[in-house]
mmCIF file of C-alpha atoms and ligand atoms in Angstrom:
data_model
loop_
_atom_site.group_PDB
_atom_site.id
_atom_site.type_symbol
_atom_site.label_atom_id
_atom_site.label_comp_id
_atom_site.label_asym_id
_atom_site.label_seq_id
_atom_site.Cartn_x
_atom_site.Cartn_y
_atom_site.Cartn_z
ATOM 1 C CA UNK T 1 -182.960 233.816 111.965
ATOM 2 C CA UNK T 2 -185.308 230.858 112.336
ATOM 3 C CA UNK T 3 -187.787 231.062 115.193
ATOM 4 C CA UNK T 4 -189.849 228.045 115.899
ATOM 5 C CA UNK T 5 -193.542 228.125 115.211
ATOM 6 C CA UNK T 6 -195.727 226.037 117.517
ATOM 7 C CA UNK T 7 -198.429 224.356 115.540
ATOM 8 C CA UNK T 8 -201.245 221.955 116.209
ATOM 9 C CA UNK T 9 -201.089 219.091 113.682
ATOM 10 C CA UNK T 10 -203.066 220.169 110.608
ATOM 11 C CA UNK T 11 -204.958 216.860 110.349
ATOM 12 C CA UNK T 12 -206.234 217.392 113.901
ATOM 13 C CA UNK T 13 -208.078 220.602 113.044
ATOM 14 C CA UNK T 14 -208.571 220.511 109.276
ATOM 15 C CA UNK T 15 -212.209 219.576 108.519
ATOM 16 C CA UNK T 16 -210.802 217.197 105.884
ATOM 17 C CA UNK T 17 -208.644 215.403 108.464
ATOM 18 C CA UNK T 18 -205.780 213.684 106.651
ATOM 19 C CA UNK T 19 -207.428 214.237 103.257
ATOM 20 C CA UNK T 20 -206.831 217.061 100.827
ATOM 21 C CA UNK T 21 -208.743 220.143 102.035
ATOM 22 C CA UNK T 22 -211.140 221.848 99.615
ATOM 23 C CA UNK T 23 -212.165 225.460 100.200
ATOM 24 C CA UNK T 24 -214.495 227.102 97.722
ATOM 25 C CA UNK T 25 -216.975 229.898 97.328
ATOM 26 C CA UNK T 26 -217.320 233.234 95.555
ATOM 27 C CA UNK T 27 -214.573 235.856 95.445
ATOM 28 C CA UNK T 28 -217.016 238.225 97.110
ATOM 29 C CA UNK T 29 -220.317 237.747 98.920
ATOM 30 C CA UNK T 30 -222.610 239.893 96.756
ATOM 31 C CA UNK T 31 -226.273 239.076 97.283
ATOM 32 C CA UNK T 32 -228.123 236.677 99.551
ATOM 33 C CA UNK T 33 -229.279 234.747 96.501
ATOM 34 C CA UNK T 34 -225.746 234.433 95.073
ATOM 35 C CA UNK T 35 -224.270 233.308 98.400
ATOM 36 C CA UNK T 36 -226.982 230.794 99.287
ATOM 37 C CA UNK T 37 -227.418 229.220 95.841
ATOM 38 C CA UNK T 38 -223.658 228.935 95.428
ATOM 39 C CA UNK T 39 -223.335 227.359 98.863
ATOM 40 C CA UNK T 40 -226.199 224.968 98.040
ATOM 41 C CA UNK T 41 -224.565 223.822 94.816
ATOM 42 C CA UNK T 42 -221.151 223.526 96.450
ATOM 43 C CA UNK T 43 -222.655 221.398 99.226
ATOM 44 C CA UNK T 44 -224.233 219.169 96.569
ATOM 45 C CA UNK T 45 -220.781 218.395 95.128
ATOM 46 C CA UNK T 46 -220.015 216.640 98.402
ATOM 47 C CA UNK T 47 -216.409 217.711 98.014
ATOM 48 C CA UNK T 48 -216.206 221.109 99.661
ATOM 49 C CA UNK T 49 -215.068 221.344 103.298
ATOM 50 C CA UNK T 50 -215.098 225.114 103.815
ATOM 51 C CA UNK T 51 -217.141 227.902 102.217
ATOM 52 C CA UNK T 52 -215.173 231.059 101.442
ATOM 53 C CA UNK T 53 -216.465 234.548 100.586
ATOM 54 C CA UNK T 54 -214.853 237.970 100.737
ATOM 55 C CA UNK T 55 -216.906 240.477 102.734
ATOM 56 C CA UNK T 56 -214.354 243.289 102.603
ATOM 57 C CA UNK T 57 -212.554 243.277 99.248
ATOM 58 C CA UNK T 58 -209.157 244.953 98.959
ATOM 59 C CA UNK T 59 -209.223 246.518 95.494
ATOM 60 C CA UNK T 60 -206.374 248.057 93.584
ATOM 61 C CA UNK T 61 -208.397 251.113 92.542
ATOM 62 C CA UNK T 62 -211.155 252.883 94.497
ATOM 63 C CA UNK T 63 -214.747 252.880 93.279
ATOM 64 C CA UNK T 64 -214.703 249.199 92.405
ATOM 65 C CA UNK T 65 -216.784 246.720 94.395
ATOM 66 C CA UNK T 66 -215.312 246.759 97.871
ATOM 67 C CA UNK T 67 -217.496 244.109 99.454
ATOM 68 C CA UNK T 68 -220.859 244.191 101.207
ATOM 69 C CA UNK T 69 -219.433 244.446 104.743
ATOM 70 C CA UNK T 70 -221.149 243.269 107.911
ATOM 71 C CA UNK T 71 -224.333 242.055 106.211
ATOM 72 C CA UNK T 72 -222.207 239.460 104.401
ATOM 73 C CA UNK T 73 -221.396 237.906 107.752
ATOM 74 C CA UNK T 74 -225.107 237.290 108.323
ATOM 75 C CA UNK T 75 -225.233 235.476 104.992
ATOM 76 C CA UNK T 76 -222.330 233.298 106.045
ATOM 77 C CA UNK T 77 -224.247 232.430 109.216
ATOM 78 C CA UNK T 78 -227.161 231.390 107.015
ATOM 79 C CA UNK T 79 -224.838 229.214 104.907
ATOM 80 C CA UNK T 80 -223.665 227.480 108.035
ATOM 81 C CA UNK T 81 -227.169 227.002 109.369
ATOM 82 C CA UNK T 82 -228.693 225.837 106.118
ATOM 83 C CA UNK T 83 -225.876 223.648 104.765
ATOM 84 C CA UNK T 84 -223.636 222.901 107.730
ATOM 85 C CA UNK T 85 -220.608 224.209 105.821
ATOM 86 C CA UNK T 86 -217.755 225.770 107.784
ATOM 87 C CA UNK T 87 -217.087 229.356 106.738
ATOM 88 C CA UNK T 88 -214.015 231.505 106.186
ATOM 89 C CA UNK T 89 -213.543 235.217 105.414
ATOM 90 C CA UNK T 90 -210.650 237.559 104.821
ATOM 91 C CA UNK T 91 -209.858 239.967 107.656
ATOM 92 C CA UNK T 92 -207.536 242.912 107.169
ATOM 93 C CA UNK T 93 -207.802 244.931 110.376
ATOM 94 C CA UNK T 94 -209.033 245.014 113.981
ATOM 95 C CA UNK T 95 -212.646 245.778 113.116
ATOM 96 C CA UNK T 96 -212.953 242.980 110.528
ATOM 97 C CA UNK T 97 -211.454 240.502 112.959
ATOM 98 C CA UNK T 98 -213.758 241.503 115.816
ATOM 99 C CA UNK T 99 -216.829 241.316 113.570
ATOM 100 C CA UNK T 100 -215.832 237.972 112.048
ATOM 101 C CA UNK T 101 -215.418 236.529 115.551
ATOM 102 C CA UNK T 102 -218.708 238.077 116.709
ATOM 103 C CA UNK T 103 -220.581 236.379 113.848
ATOM 104 C CA UNK T 104 -218.903 233.046 114.513
ATOM 105 C CA UNK T 105 -216.863 232.722 111.317
ATOM 106 C CA UNK T 106 -215.048 229.395 111.711
ATOM 107 C CA UNK T 107 -211.707 230.189 110.094
ATOM 108 C CA UNK T 108 -210.105 233.540 109.292
ATOM 109 C CA UNK T 109 -207.740 234.279 106.458
ATOM 110 C CA UNK T 110 -205.294 237.120 105.989
ATOM 111 C CA UNK T 111 -205.013 238.362 102.408
ATOM 112 C CA UNK T 112 -201.876 238.996 100.383
ATOM 113 C CA UNK T 113 -202.191 242.773 100.654
ATOM 114 C CA UNK T 114 -202.365 242.531 104.438
ATOM 115 C CA UNK T 115 -199.505 240.073 104.926
ATOM 116 C CA UNK T 116 -197.173 242.703 103.434
ATOM 117 C CA UNK T 117 -197.917 245.033 106.336
ATOM 118 C CA UNK T 118 -196.626 243.979 109.784
ATOM 119 C CA UNK T 119 -198.695 246.751 111.469
ATOM 120 C CA UNK T 120 -201.949 245.302 110.143
ATOM 121 C CA UNK T 121 -200.933 241.728 110.907
ATOM 122 C CA UNK T 122 -200.047 242.742 114.469
ATOM 123 C CA UNK T 123 -203.371 244.546 114.838
ATOM 124 C CA UNK T 124 -205.164 241.320 113.872
ATOM 125 C CA UNK T 125 -202.877 239.262 116.136
ATOM 126 C CA UNK T 126 -203.739 241.528 119.091
ATOM 127 C CA UNK T 127 -207.466 240.866 118.638
ATOM 128 C CA UNK T 128 -206.783 237.129 118.461
ATOM 129 C CA UNK T 129 -205.002 236.868 121.817
ATOM 130 C CA UNK T 130 -206.827 234.268 123.893
ATOM 131 C CA UNK T 131 -209.107 233.243 120.996
ATOM 132 C CA UNK T 132 -209.118 229.724 119.577
ATOM 133 C CA UNK T 133 -209.735 230.171 115.862
ATOM 134 C CA UNK T 134 -207.756 228.784 112.921
ATOM 135 C CA UNK T 135 -206.029 231.352 110.713
ATOM 136 C CA UNK T 136 -204.811 230.919 107.141
ATOM 137 C CA UNK T 137 -202.144 233.331 105.996
ATOM 138 C CA UNK T 138 -201.701 234.136 102.332
ATOM 139 C CA UNK T 139 -198.262 234.903 101.000
ATOM 140 C CA UNK T 140 -197.439 238.610 100.650
ATOM 141 C CA UNK T 141 -197.952 240.164 97.209
ATOM 142 C CA UNK T 142 -194.193 240.491 96.704
ATOM 143 C CA UNK T 143 -191.923 237.438 96.688
ATOM 144 C CA UNK T 144 -190.571 237.921 100.202
ATOM 145 C CA UNK T 145 -190.476 234.725 102.228
ATOM 146 C CA UNK T 146 -189.407 236.536 105.407
ATOM 147 C CA UNK T 147 -192.550 238.703 105.355
ATOM 148 C CA UNK T 148 -194.682 235.586 104.992
ATOM 149 C CA UNK T 149 -192.883 233.888 107.884
ATOM 150 C CA UNK T 150 -193.094 237.095 109.934
ATOM 151 C CA UNK T 151 -196.887 237.209 109.575
ATOM 152 C CA UNK T 152 -197.158 233.537 110.557
ATOM 153 C CA UNK T 153 -194.982 234.200 113.616
ATOM 154 C CA UNK T 154 -197.047 237.220 114.686
ATOM 155 C CA UNK T 155 -200.279 235.212 114.586
ATOM 156 C CA UNK T 156 -198.593 232.256 116.291
ATOM 157 C CA UNK T 157 -197.186 234.456 119.037
ATOM 158 C CA UNK T 158 -200.707 235.670 119.768
ATOM 159 C CA UNK T 159 -201.394 232.066 120.826
ATOM 160 C CA UNK T 160 -202.973 230.756 117.618
ATOM 161 C CA UNK T 161 -201.653 227.284 116.825
ATOM 162 C CA UNK T 162 -204.102 226.261 114.124
ATOM 163 C CA UNK T 163 -202.347 227.933 111.221
ATOM 164 C CA UNK T 164 -202.069 227.145 107.525
ATOM 165 C CA UNK T 165 -200.269 229.097 104.820
ATOM 166 C CA UNK T 166 -201.984 229.895 101.522
ATOM 167 C CA UNK T 167 -199.877 230.102 98.377
ATOM 168 C CA UNK T 168 -201.522 232.571 95.954
ATOM 169 C CA UNK T 169 -198.538 233.531 93.805
ATOM 170 C CA UNK T 170 -196.416 236.686 93.663
ATOM 171 C CA UNK T 171 -196.077 239.924 91.800
ATOM 172 C CA UNK T 172 -192.665 239.446 90.259
ATOM 173 C CA UNK T 173 -192.322 242.154 87.640
ATOM 174 C CA UNK T 174 -191.852 239.545 84.888
ATOM 175 C CA UNK T 175 -194.763 239.081 82.537
ATOM 176 C CA UNK T 176 -195.990 235.504 82.693
ATOM 177 C CA UNK T 177 -199.151 233.697 81.692
ATOM 178 C CA UNK T 178 -200.201 233.839 85.344
ATOM 179 C CA UNK T 179 -201.935 236.695 87.124
ATOM 180 C CA UNK T 180 -199.541 236.055 90.008
ATOM 181 C CA UNK T 181 -196.325 234.187 89.319
ATOM 182 C CA UNK T 182 -196.426 230.933 91.329
ATOM 183 C CA UNK T 183 -192.657 230.910 92.062
ATOM 184 C CA UNK T 184 -193.092 227.423 93.527
ATOM 185 C CA UNK T 185 -189.621 227.535 95.056
ATOM 186 C CA UNK T 186 -190.886 229.974 97.725
ATOM 187 C CA UNK T 187 -193.619 227.772 99.270
ATOM 188 C CA UNK T 188 -191.225 224.821 98.917
ATOM 189 C CA UNK T 189 -188.651 226.705 100.966
ATOM 190 C CA UNK T 190 -191.311 227.598 103.543
ATOM 191 C CA UNK T 191 -192.219 223.910 103.814
ATOM 192 C CA UNK T 192 -188.552 222.960 104.132
ATOM 193 C CA UNK T 193 -188.140 225.423 107.014
ATOM 194 C CA UNK T 194 -191.434 224.497 108.700
ATOM 195 C CA UNK T 195 -192.341 220.930 107.713
ATOM 196 C CA UNK T 196 -195.397 220.871 110.026
ATOM 197 C CA UNK T 197 -196.978 223.926 108.433
ATOM 198 C CA UNK T 198 -199.757 223.005 106.006
ATOM 199 C CA UNK T 199 -199.752 224.854 102.696
ATOM 200 C CA UNK T 200 -202.947 225.365 100.750
ATOM 201 C CA UNK T 201 -202.771 226.465 97.134
ATOM 202 C CA UNK T 202 -205.009 229.164 95.666
ATOM 203 C CA UNK T 203 -204.977 228.373 91.923
ATOM 204 C CA UNK T 204 -207.643 231.021 91.212
ATOM 205 C CA UNK T 205 -205.467 233.975 92.223
ATOM 206 C CA UNK T 206 -202.303 232.434 90.765
ATOM 207 C CA UNK T 207 -203.937 231.739 87.397
ATOM 208 C CA UNK T 208 -206.267 234.698 87.101
ATOM 209 C CA UNK T 209 -208.187 232.794 84.426
ATOM 210 C CA UNK T 210 -210.374 229.697 84.461
ATOM 211 C CA UNK T 211 -208.275 227.734 81.974
ATOM 212 C CA UNK T 212 -205.209 227.649 84.242
ATOM 213 C CA UNK T 213 -206.860 226.499 87.466
ATOM 214 C CA UNK T 214 -206.685 222.765 86.888
ATOM 215 C CA UNK T 215 -202.989 222.526 86.024
ATOM 216 C CA UNK T 216 -202.031 224.747 88.972
ATOM 217 C CA UNK T 217 -204.156 222.686 91.366
ATOM 218 C CA UNK T 218 -202.601 219.464 90.042
ATOM 219 C CA UNK T 219 -199.102 220.854 90.390
ATOM 220 C CA UNK T 220 -199.782 221.852 94.006
ATOM 221 C CA UNK T 221 -200.922 218.290 94.720
ATOM 222 C CA UNK T 222 -197.833 216.885 93.012
ATOM 223 C CA UNK T 223 -195.728 219.108 95.283
ATOM 224 C CA UNK T 224 -197.486 217.697 98.349
ATOM 225 C CA UNK T 225 -199.596 220.728 99.309
ATOM 226 C CA UNK T 226 -202.449 219.970 101.683
ATOM 227 C CA UNK T 227 -205.396 221.654 100.051
ATOM 228 C CA UNK T 228 -206.797 224.097 97.508
ATOM 229 C CA UNK T 229 -208.864 227.252 97.721
ATOM 230 C CA UNK T 230 -210.760 227.752 94.457
ATOM 231 C CA UNK T 231 -213.179 230.575 93.715
ATOM 232 C CA UNK T 232 -216.549 229.385 92.520
ATOM 233 C CA UNK T 233 -219.979 230.868 92.051
ATOM 234 C CA UNK T 234 -223.131 230.205 90.077
ATOM 235 C CA UNK T 235 -223.098 233.286 87.855
ATOM 236 C CA UNK T 236 -219.414 234.080 87.485
ATOM 237 C CA UNK T 237 -219.789 236.172 84.343
ATOM 238 C CA UNK T 238 -221.604 238.803 86.373
ATOM 239 C CA UNK T 239 -219.282 238.615 89.389
ATOM 240 C CA UNK T 240 -218.375 242.040 90.759
ATOM 241 C CA UNK T 241 -214.762 240.964 91.321
ATOM 242 C CA UNK T 242 -212.455 238.393 89.709
ATOM 243 C CA UNK T 243 -215.004 237.303 87.095
ATOM 244 C CA UNK T 244 -212.449 235.675 84.769
ATOM 245 C CA UNK T 245 -211.056 233.299 87.344
ATOM 246 C CA UNK T 246 -214.232 231.915 88.891
ATOM 247 C CA UNK T 247 -215.881 228.661 87.890
ATOM 248 C CA UNK T 248 -219.339 227.242 88.509
ATOM 249 C CA UNK T 249 -219.807 224.600 91.220
ATOM 250 C CA UNK T 250 -220.467 222.035 88.444
ATOM 251 C CA UNK T 251 -217.142 222.843 86.733
ATOM 252 C CA UNK T 252 -215.451 222.751 90.142
ATOM 253 C CA UNK T 253 -216.802 219.248 90.705
ATOM 254 C CA UNK T 254 -215.494 218.048 87.318
ATOM 255 C CA UNK T 255 -212.139 219.686 88.017
ATOM 256 C CA UNK T 256 -211.837 218.104 91.467
ATOM 257 C CA UNK T 257 -212.771 214.703 90.072
ATOM 258 C CA UNK T 258 -210.057 214.964 87.432
ATOM 259 C CA UNK T 259 -207.251 215.669 89.901
ATOM 260 C CA UNK T 260 -204.787 212.849 90.424
ATOM 261 C CA UNK T 261 -203.563 212.137 93.933
ATOM 262 C CA UNK T 262 -200.245 210.365 94.071
ATOM 263 C CA UNK T 263 -198.893 208.828 97.239
ATOM 264 C CA UNK T 264 -195.660 210.404 98.432
ATOM 265 C CA UNK T 265 -193.906 207.085 98.879
ATOM 266 C CA UNK T 266 -194.911 203.553 98.106
ATOM 267 C CA UNK T 267 -194.088 200.104 99.385
ATOM 268 C CA UNK T 268 -193.765 198.669 95.909
ATOM 269 C CA UNK T 269 -190.261 197.110 95.951
ATOM 270 C CA UNK T 270 -189.417 197.237 92.259
ATOM 271 C CA UNK T 271 -190.637 200.849 92.066
ATOM 272 C CA UNK T 272 -188.397 201.796 94.982
ATOM 273 C CA UNK T 273 -185.424 199.952 93.455
ATOM 274 C CA UNK T 274 -185.787 201.756 90.179
ATOM 275 C CA UNK T 275 -186.272 205.096 91.918
ATOM 276 C CA UNK T 276 -183.107 204.480 93.928
ATOM 277 C CA UNK T 277 -181.182 203.739 90.737
ATOM 278 C CA UNK T 278 -182.254 207.050 89.269
ATOM 279 C CA UNK T 279 -181.414 208.846 92.502
ATOM 280 C CA UNK T 280 -177.935 207.311 92.573
ATOM 281 C CA UNK T 281 -177.315 208.633 89.093
ATOM 282 C CA UNK T 282 -178.470 212.091 90.194
ATOM 283 C CA UNK T 283 -176.142 211.958 93.199
ATOM 284 C CA UNK T 284 -173.193 211.162 90.931
ATOM 285 C CA UNK T 285 -174.114 213.857 88.432
ATOM 286 C CA UNK T 286 -174.411 216.447 91.208
ATOM 287 C CA UNK T 287 -170.990 215.445 92.499
ATOM 288 C CA UNK T 288 -169.560 215.921 88.990
ATOM 289 C CA UNK T 289 -171.299 219.274 88.668
ATOM 290 C CA UNK T 290 -169.801 220.461 91.966
ATOM 291 C CA UNK T 291 -166.306 219.346 90.919
ATOM 292 C CA UNK T 292 -166.728 221.229 87.661
ATOM 293 C CA UNK T 293 -167.883 224.318 89.546
ATOM 294 C CA UNK T 294 -164.824 224.109 91.768
ATOM 295 C CA UNK T 295 -162.575 223.897 88.661
ATOM 296 C CA UNK T 296 -164.356 226.906 87.214
ATOM 297 C CA UNK T 297 -163.870 228.955 90.401
ATOM 298 C CA UNK T 298 -160.169 228.062 90.438
ATOM 299 C CA UNK T 299 -159.815 229.466 86.929
ATOM 300 C CA UNK T 300 -161.853 232.525 87.872
ATOM 301 C CA UNK T 301 -159.374 233.214 90.671
ATOM 302 C CA UNK T 302 -156.482 232.938 88.201
ATOM 303 C CA UNK T 303 -158.239 235.371 85.870
ATOM 304 C CA UNK T 304 -158.816 237.697 88.829
ATOM 305 C CA UNK T 305 -155.123 237.688 89.743
ATOM 306 C CA UNK T 306 -154.180 238.287 86.145
ATOM 307 C CA UNK T 307 -156.591 241.215 85.782
ATOM 308 C CA UNK T 308 -155.274 242.665 89.021
ATOM 309 C CA UNK T 309 -151.659 242.516 87.873
ATOM 310 C CA UNK T 310 -152.619 244.215 84.642
ATOM 311 C CA UNK T 311 -154.972 246.743 86.286
ATOM 312 C CA UNK T 312 -158.034 245.547 84.358
ATOM 313 C CA UNK T 313 -161.563 245.953 85.778
ATOM 314 C CA UNK T 314 -163.418 242.914 87.111
ATOM 315 C CA UNK T 315 -166.482 243.280 84.873
ATOM 316 C CA UNK T 316 -166.344 243.397 81.084
ATOM 317 C CA UNK T 317 -169.771 243.854 79.561
ATOM 318 C CA UNK T 318 -168.761 242.558 76.116
ATOM 319 C CA UNK T 319 -167.418 239.303 77.505
ATOM 320 C CA UNK T 320 -170.524 238.753 79.649
ATOM 321 C CA UNK T 321 -172.800 239.321 76.640
ATOM 322 C CA UNK T 322 -170.831 236.778 74.628
ATOM 323 C CA UNK T 323 -170.952 234.230 77.441
ATOM 324 C CA UNK T 324 -174.698 234.576 77.811
ATOM 325 C CA UNK T 325 -175.401 234.388 74.059
ATOM 326 C CA UNK T 326 -173.192 231.359 73.479
ATOM 327 C CA UNK T 327 -174.525 229.462 76.521
ATOM 328 C CA UNK T 328 -178.109 230.214 75.542
ATOM 329 C CA UNK T 329 -177.637 228.879 72.017
ATOM 330 C CA UNK T 330 -175.766 225.841 73.296
ATOM 331 C CA UNK T 331 -178.646 225.283 75.750
ATOM 332 C CA UNK T 332 -181.121 225.617 72.855
ATOM 333 C CA UNK T 333 -179.325 222.859 70.955
ATOM 334 C CA UNK T 334 -179.544 220.651 74.025
ATOM 335 C CA UNK T 335 -183.229 221.557 74.390
ATOM 336 C CA UNK T 336 -182.697 223.031 77.846
ATOM 337 C CA UNK T 337 -185.192 225.559 79.102
ATOM 338 C CA UNK T 338 -183.942 229.053 78.157
ATOM 339 C CA UNK T 339 -185.092 230.664 81.389
ATOM 340 C CA UNK T 340 -183.260 228.033 83.379
ATOM 341 C CA UNK T 341 -180.009 228.422 81.396
ATOM 342 C CA UNK T 342 -180.213 232.185 81.759
ATOM 343 C CA UNK T 343 -180.720 231.982 85.535
ATOM 344 C CA UNK T 344 -177.860 229.509 85.814
ATOM 345 C CA UNK T 345 -175.495 231.764 83.800
ATOM 346 C CA UNK T 346 -176.487 234.752 85.927
ATOM 347 C CA UNK T 347 -175.642 232.815 89.084
ATOM 348 C CA UNK T 348 -172.282 231.752 87.664
ATOM 349 C CA UNK T 349 -171.546 235.296 86.624
ATOM 350 C CA UNK T 350 -172.508 236.755 89.997
ATOM 351 C CA UNK T 351 -170.253 234.284 91.741
ATOM 352 C CA UNK T 352 -167.317 235.101 89.406
ATOM 353 C CA UNK T 353 -167.700 238.786 90.139
ATOM 354 C CA UNK T 354 -167.922 238.092 93.871
ATOM 355 C CA UNK T 355 -164.776 235.936 93.859
ATOM 356 C CA UNK T 356 -162.784 238.464 91.830
ATOM 357 C CA UNK T 357 -163.971 241.443 93.871
ATOM 358 C CA UNK T 358 -162.985 239.665 97.054
ATOM 359 C CA UNK T 359 -159.523 239.085 95.589
ATOM 360 C CA UNK T 360 -159.181 242.799 94.804
ATOM 361 C CA UNK T 361 -160.332 243.812 98.266
ATOM 362 C CA UNK T 362 -157.724 241.583 99.879
ATOM 363 C CA UNK T 363 -154.952 243.467 98.162
HETATM 364 C C1 LIG B 1 -209.327 236.713 97.611
HETATM 365 O O1 LIG B 1 -209.065 235.599 98.084
HETATM 366 O O2 LIG B 1 -210.411 237.006 97.090
HETATM 367 C C2 LIG B 1 -208.245 237.745 97.623
HETATM 368 C C3 LIG B 1 -208.492 239.036 97.674
HETATM 369 O O3 LIG B 1 -207.055 237.184 97.516
HETATM 370 P P1 LIG B 1 -205.549 237.759 97.594
HETATM 371 O O4 LIG B 1 -205.362 238.277 98.980
HETATM 372 O O5 LIG B 1 -204.769 236.498 97.333
HETATM 373 O O6 LIG B 1 -205.390 238.763 96.505
HETATM 374 MN MN1 LIG B 2 -210.739 236.996 94.444
#
């Protein structure tokens, strides 16, 4: 079910216009000194378009720092007054949203733990009816694209048309080097479904550690995302939340200066010719792959018939184990990524089982 989302063009409301949007600031607003000095140093980089700070922090366990609350909003007003920076905060319920609007926060964002809950998103949407404020919606904690789309639709149906999505990675159950698995295919699918929706990447919450931020930010640029939200503050080692993933404004500046922006397409004729050659080869290879898959399915059907005649079950664990092991070692020899080969074999196997089960059910 694809419902249309009515959006105002991102470049018409993004403070960066057509350029890459940079949002930065501390994970949480802690003290006046921390907020104002950080904002001052971020302004001095001349790169930051929006100042972020959490005022209400959703924490996994109680008794950790849960944000300073309303007083933080006053500090954001000071940031705006003193440095002219636009401000954004996370809102998770009716009260947060009303207060953020009352204090003139420029842009709201909905956090990953809120996007998972349609009741909370609707509560926020209800407060936003008739209000003209941009809203950025983080992906839900779990890798569920429909939930993400659902939250975007709820906010859009409240009349908000300045919307951006924030990709902050997913809890996937698999242990990876990331705090939250990026699963890039999910924001790519979102973009494919809603090409006008801007996606901003949050490398801080994907990476969970300083050392990963740059490569994640670069990857998001290479994938055509429209901006980054990166946590930064002057004294990150003493931060009350997310200390390992924050960087100083100076390091942020160096990081931003090292990012490479590539144009999506170019007018260079010989480049385009060569690219087309490569793409033609890919088209042919894909055609061959599909023909091979068709041949494989035909054989699978024969096997299915044969098993049926001889009253043999569809799934044989031993055979599946052998297939997986032999394909993985063949993939190793060809220097193919193991994870990729494994996923591919799983897909093939699932499809074989589906085809054979369907055969059985027809009888
Ligand atoms: C944050 O931005 O500080 C935050 C809490 O993020 P998330 O909702 O992505 O966990
Ligand atoms: Mn954080």
